[in-house]
Amino acid sequence: MTLLCRLLSHIALIILLSACSQLTSVPADSIRLSRQLALQLPAPNALGQPFHATQLVTGQYGNQDFNGQFQLELTENKLVLLALAPWGPSLFSATLTPNNLTTSQTSVAQVDVRYMLADFLLTYLPYDALKQSLHGKEITIKESATRREIWLAQTLIIAIDYAPNPNVTAAKSRWQNHIHFHNHLRGYQLEIKTLTFTPAPLAQSIMAEPQPNAEP
């Protein structure tokens, strides 16, 4: 195993283990982000127009860094999030349909894939869809063209900055922005850079269907 892969698995495990005990009583259609906050999983089409994309995600937790490449696919009835290891194979995946969430991961990726999916949804869901999906007391979503903030009472818990992509000359899309995601609640940061983005209805999935609880 490469040093990069060990760092990715180790850091993600540290980030997620602190919250795992809070997930035991959460319904299958939601993800609990804290004791006061839960994210109800939306239908895939809440994210908008179908597309296929690849992204480079780098992150920081404490004084340690990690990165990975993601493949994303959105059709009318399905969202697929696939994380690739540096040597090529899949580390983990999440497939969201209107009635089901299926996750798959290798033993190398000791993470809760639902949290990866939650960060993705918090970043890209349109404002109205996100407002309907977040549940808890005293939640406030502050939104502008370049920034999204999620507040719990008087505490800022998540801040997302959308920096325009200089390579995009058409109408700006957040799918094509460079993004800084800061989870103040759990103390980690992500930088998301979209490498390729193709908005188009897809006749069929170009990704293989993940199998639940797959092992390498």
mmCIF file of C-alpha atoms in Angstrom, residues 20-216:
data_model
loop_
_atom_site.group_PDB
_atom_site.id
_atom_site.type_symbol
_atom_site.label_atom_id
_atom_site.label_comp_id
_atom_site.label_asym_id
_atom_site.label_seq_id
_atom_site.Cartn_x
_atom_site.Cartn_y
_atom_site.Cartn_z
ATOM 1 C CA CYS A 20 -20.234 6.498 13.830
ATOM 2 C CA SER A 21 -21.918 5.941 17.197
ATOM 3 C CA GLN A 22 -24.455 8.637 16.317
ATOM 4 C CA LEU A 23 -25.650 6.759 13.235
ATOM 5 C CA THR A 24 -27.075 3.656 14.852
ATOM 6 C CA SER A 25 -30.620 5.017 15.289
ATOM 7 C CA VAL A 26 -30.787 7.024 12.052
ATOM 8 C CA PRO A 27 -33.359 5.920 9.443
ATOM 9 C CA ALA A 28 -31.996 4.437 6.225
ATOM 10 C CA ASP A 29 -33.069 7.513 4.253
ATOM 11 C CA SER A 30 -31.078 10.038 6.271
ATOM 12 C CA ILE A 31 -27.573 10.763 7.557
ATOM 13 C CA ARG A 32 -27.072 12.286 10.997
ATOM 14 C CA LEU A 33 -24.407 15.001 10.857
ATOM 15 C CA SER A 34 -24.592 15.839 14.568
ATOM 16 C CA ARG A 35 -26.944 15.246 17.479
ATOM 17 C CA GLN A 36 -28.998 18.233 16.353
ATOM 18 C CA LEU A 37 -28.703 17.917 12.574
ATOM 19 C CA ALA A 38 -29.681 15.276 10.003
ATOM 20 C CA LEU A 39 -29.608 15.241 6.206
ATOM 21 C CA GLN A 40 -32.530 13.506 4.548
ATOM 22 C CA LEU A 41 -31.389 11.887 1.318
ATOM 23 C CA PRO A 42 -33.047 13.567 -1.679
ATOM 24 C CA ALA A 43 -34.115 12.025 -4.956
ATOM 25 C CA PRO A 44 -31.188 12.139 -7.417
ATOM 26 C CA ASN A 45 -33.014 14.492 -9.787
ATOM 27 C CA ALA A 46 -32.993 17.157 -7.046
ATOM 28 C CA LEU A 47 -29.386 17.783 -8.121
ATOM 29 C CA GLY A 48 -30.487 18.958 -11.565
ATOM 30 C CA GLN A 49 -29.361 18.075 -15.081
ATOM 31 C CA PRO A 50 -27.734 14.672 -15.708
ATOM 32 C CA PHE A 51 -23.954 14.716 -16.124
ATOM 33 C CA HIS A 52 -20.721 12.747 -15.905
ATOM 34 C CA ALA A 53 -17.677 14.278 -14.199
ATOM 35 C CA THR A 54 -14.274 13.532 -12.723
ATOM 36 C CA GLN A 55 -12.930 15.468 -9.750
ATOM 37 C CA LEU A 56 -9.702 15.772 -7.792
ATOM 38 C CA VAL A 57 -10.353 16.125 -4.070
ATOM 39 C CA THR A 58 -7.583 17.167 -1.686
ATOM 40 C CA GLY A 59 -8.104 17.597 2.016
ATOM 41 C CA GLN A 60 -6.548 18.526 5.317
ATOM 42 C CA TYR A 61 -7.215 17.233 8.800
ATOM 43 C CA GLY A 62 -4.943 18.630 11.486
ATOM 44 C CA ASN A 63 -1.430 18.690 10.076
ATOM 45 C CA GLN A 64 -1.982 15.847 7.593
ATOM 46 C CA ASP A 65 -3.018 16.015 3.935
ATOM 47 C CA PHE A 66 -4.714 13.521 1.630
ATOM 48 C CA ASN A 67 -6.157 13.407 -1.889
ATOM 49 C CA GLY A 68 -8.103 11.193 -4.255
ATOM 50 C CA GLN A 69 -9.895 11.115 -7.598
ATOM 51 C CA PHE A 70 -13.667 10.786 -7.854
ATOM 52 C CA GLN A 71 -15.957 9.849 -10.718
ATOM 53 C CA LEU A 72 -19.507 11.173 -10.571
ATOM 54 C CA GLU A 73 -22.528 10.251 -12.621
ATOM 55 C CA LEU A 74 -26.032 11.667 -12.373
ATOM 56 C CA THR A 75 -28.959 10.322 -14.373
ATOM 57 C CA GLU A 76 -32.635 11.055 -13.848
ATOM 58 C CA ASN A 77 -33.016 8.250 -11.321
ATOM 59 C CA LYS A 78 -29.517 7.557 -10.028
ATOM 60 C CA LEU A 79 -26.460 9.248 -8.541
ATOM 61 C CA VAL A 80 -23.162 7.340 -8.470
ATOM 62 C CA LEU A 81 -20.154 8.536 -6.466
ATOM 63 C CA LEU A 82 -17.012 6.474 -7.052
ATOM 64 C CA ALA A 83 -13.615 6.995 -5.364
ATOM 65 C CA LEU A 84 -10.541 5.597 -7.091
ATOM 66 C CA ALA A 85 -7.300 4.419 -5.532
ATOM 67 C CA PRO A 86 -4.028 5.882 -6.892
ATOM 68 C CA TRP A 87 -3.346 2.575 -8.673
ATOM 69 C CA GLY A 88 -6.753 2.546 -10.396
ATOM 70 C CA PRO A 89 -9.319 0.269 -8.685
ATOM 71 C CA SER A 90 -12.326 1.554 -6.773
ATOM 72 C CA LEU A 91 -11.863 2.326 -3.075
ATOM 73 C CA PHE A 92 -15.524 2.943 -2.330
ATOM 74 C CA SER A 93 -18.753 3.952 -3.992
ATOM 75 C CA ALA A 94 -22.252 5.155 -3.202
ATOM 76 C CA THR A 95 -25.273 4.695 -5.451
ATOM 77 C CA LEU A 96 -28.362 6.730 -4.602
ATOM 78 C CA THR A 97 -31.750 6.012 -6.207
ATOM 79 C CA PRO A 98 -35.180 7.387 -5.236
ATOM 80 C CA ASN A 99 -35.793 4.402 -2.948
ATOM 81 C CA ASN A 100 -32.394 3.113 -1.958
ATOM 82 C CA LEU A 101 -28.803 3.917 -0.996
ATOM 83 C CA THR A 102 -26.188 1.252 -1.740
ATOM 84 C CA THR A 103 -22.594 1.595 -0.576
ATOM 85 C CA SER A 104 -19.587 -0.534 -1.426
ATOM 86 C CA GLN A 105 -15.984 -0.379 -0.247
ATOM 87 C CA THR A 106 -12.778 -2.351 -0.085
ATOM 88 C CA SER A 107 -11.116 -3.247 3.195
ATOM 89 C CA VAL A 108 -8.476 -0.579 2.476
ATOM 90 C CA ALA A 109 -11.041 2.233 2.663
ATOM 91 C CA GLN A 110 -12.136 2.078 6.283
ATOM 92 C CA VAL A 111 -14.599 4.947 6.022
ATOM 93 C CA ASP A 112 -18.332 5.543 6.356
ATOM 94 C CA VAL A 113 -19.203 6.254 2.735
ATOM 95 C CA ARG A 114 -22.429 7.985 3.781
ATOM 96 C CA TYR A 115 -20.412 10.902 5.165
ATOM 97 C CA MET A 116 -18.628 11.314 1.837
ATOM 98 C CA LEU A 117 -22.010 11.393 0.135
ATOM 99 C CA ALA A 118 -23.313 13.910 2.694
ATOM 100 C CA ASP A 119 -20.456 16.344 1.974
ATOM 101 C CA PHE A 120 -21.200 16.016 -1.726
ATOM 102 C CA LEU A 121 -24.905 16.757 -1.244
ATOM 103 C CA LEU A 122 -24.261 19.680 1.098
ATOM 104 C CA THR A 123 -22.020 21.178 -1.578
ATOM 105 C CA TYR A 124 -24.124 20.691 -4.691
ATOM 106 C CA LEU A 125 -27.793 20.513 -3.761
ATOM 107 C CA PRO A 126 -29.681 23.635 -4.881
ATOM 108 C CA TYR A 127 -30.708 25.912 -2.035
ATOM 109 C CA ASP A 128 -34.397 24.911 -1.949
ATOM 110 C CA ALA A 129 -33.600 21.174 -2.069
ATOM 111 C CA LEU A 130 -30.980 21.525 0.669
ATOM 112 C CA LYS A 131 -33.404 23.485 2.860
ATOM 113 C CA GLN A 132 -35.938 20.658 2.536
ATOM 114 C CA SER A 133 -33.316 17.974 3.233
ATOM 115 C CA LEU A 134 -31.734 19.444 6.383
ATOM 116 C CA HIS A 135 -33.623 18.659 9.580
ATOM 117 C CA GLY A 136 -32.991 19.983 13.071
ATOM 118 C CA LYS A 137 -33.683 22.921 15.358
ATOM 119 C CA GLU A 138 -32.347 26.415 14.654
ATOM 120 C CA ILE A 139 -30.820 25.609 11.260
ATOM 121 C CA THR A 140 -29.965 28.560 9.027
ATOM 122 C CA ILE A 141 -28.608 28.370 5.483
ATOM 123 C CA LYS A 142 -26.934 31.551 4.230
ATOM 124 C CA GLU A 143 -26.414 31.619 0.486
ATOM 125 C CA SER A 144 -24.700 33.831 -2.090
ATOM 126 C CA ALA A 145 -23.285 33.252 -5.563
ATOM 127 C CA THR A 146 -19.865 32.389 -4.146
ATOM 128 C CA ARG A 147 -20.519 31.060 -0.627
ATOM 129 C CA ARG A 148 -22.837 28.766 1.325
ATOM 130 C CA GLU A 149 -22.959 28.663 5.118
ATOM 131 C CA ILE A 150 -24.843 26.261 7.374
ATOM 132 C CA TRP A 151 -25.455 27.533 10.891
ATOM 133 C CA LEU A 152 -26.748 25.635 13.899
ATOM 134 C CA ALA A 153 -28.157 28.218 16.310
ATOM 135 C CA GLN A 154 -25.372 30.828 16.499
ATOM 136 C CA THR A 155 -22.573 28.460 15.415
ATOM 137 C CA LEU A 156 -21.184 28.189 11.892
ATOM 138 C CA ILE A 157 -20.707 24.460 11.284
ATOM 139 C CA ILE A 158 -20.083 24.253 7.517
ATOM 140 C CA ALA A 159 -18.777 26.852 5.060
ATOM 141 C CA ILE A 160 -18.460 26.236 1.321
ATOM 142 C CA ASP A 161 -16.745 28.710 -1.016
ATOM 143 C CA TYR A 162 -17.255 28.498 -4.787
ATOM 144 C CA ALA A 163 -14.378 30.076 -6.727
ATOM 145 C CA PRO A 164 -15.103 30.571 -10.462
ATOM 146 C CA ASN A 165 -13.259 28.250 -12.818
ATOM 147 C CA PRO A 166 -11.232 30.384 -15.264
ATOM 148 C CA ASN A 167 -11.617 27.680 -17.924
ATOM 149 C CA VAL A 168 -15.414 28.005 -17.948
ATOM 150 C CA THR A 169 -16.549 30.844 -20.220
ATOM 151 C CA ALA A 170 -20.265 29.953 -20.419
ATOM 152 C CA ALA A 171 -22.770 30.500 -17.625
ATOM 153 C CA LYS A 172 -21.083 29.505 -14.410
ATOM 154 C CA SER A 173 -22.121 26.228 -12.806
ATOM 155 C CA ARG A 174 -21.136 25.146 -9.320
ATOM 156 C CA TRP A 175 -20.310 21.765 -10.785
ATOM 157 C CA GLN A 176 -17.463 23.468 -12.615
ATOM 158 C CA ASN A 177 -16.300 25.824 -9.851
ATOM 159 C CA HIS A 178 -13.247 25.206 -7.715
ATOM 160 C CA ILE A 179 -14.627 24.591 -4.239
ATOM 161 C CA HIS A 180 -13.326 24.942 -0.694
ATOM 162 C CA PHE A 181 -15.372 22.916 1.830
ATOM 163 C CA HIS A 182 -14.729 23.582 5.536
ATOM 164 C CA ASN A 183 -16.425 21.415 8.149
ATOM 165 C CA HIS A 184 -15.969 23.448 11.342
ATOM 166 C CA LEU A 185 -17.888 20.868 13.348
ATOM 167 C CA ARG A 186 -15.410 18.048 12.659
ATOM 168 C CA GLY A 187 -12.341 20.132 11.845
ATOM 169 C CA TYR A 188 -11.460 19.137 8.284
ATOM 170 C CA GLN A 189 -11.226 20.921 4.940
ATOM 171 C CA LEU A 190 -11.603 19.781 1.331
ATOM 172 C CA GLU A 191 -10.548 21.350 -1.956
ATOM 173 C CA ILE A 192 -12.592 20.107 -4.918
ATOM 174 C CA LYS A 193 -11.387 20.645 -8.471
ATOM 175 C CA THR A 194 -13.500 19.416 -11.379
ATOM 176 C CA LEU A 195 -11.284 17.934 -14.102
ATOM 177 C CA THR A 196 -13.991 17.013 -16.628
ATOM 178 C CA PHE A 197 -17.703 17.782 -16.730
ATOM 179 C CA THR A 198 -20.178 16.657 -19.396
ATOM 180 C CA PRO A 199 -23.813 17.709 -18.891
ATOM 181 C CA ALA A 200 -25.955 15.344 -20.931
ATOM 182 C CA PRO A 201 -28.775 12.848 -20.495
ATOM 183 C CA LEU A 202 -27.142 9.435 -20.406
ATOM 184 C CA ALA A 203 -28.890 6.536 -22.089
ATOM 185 C CA GLN A 204 -27.355 4.120 -19.630
ATOM 186 C CA SER A 205 -24.872 4.114 -16.797
ATOM 187 C CA ILE A 206 -21.231 4.098 -17.822
ATOM 188 C CA MET A 207 -20.223 2.835 -14.405
ATOM 189 C CA ALA A 208 -20.525 -0.717 -13.191
ATOM 190 C CA GLU A 209 -23.159 -1.283 -10.533
ATOM 191 C CA PRO A 210 -21.438 -1.583 -7.124
ATOM 192 C CA GLN A 211 -22.152 -4.610 -5.012
ATOM 193 C CA PRO A 212 -23.020 -4.083 -1.328
ATOM 194 C CA ASN A 213 -20.171 -4.720 1.097
ATOM 195 C CA ALA A 214 -17.758 -5.705 -1.678
ATOM 196 C CA GLU A 215 -14.300 -6.868 -0.743
ATOM 197 C CA PRO A 216 -11.191 -6.621 -2.953
#
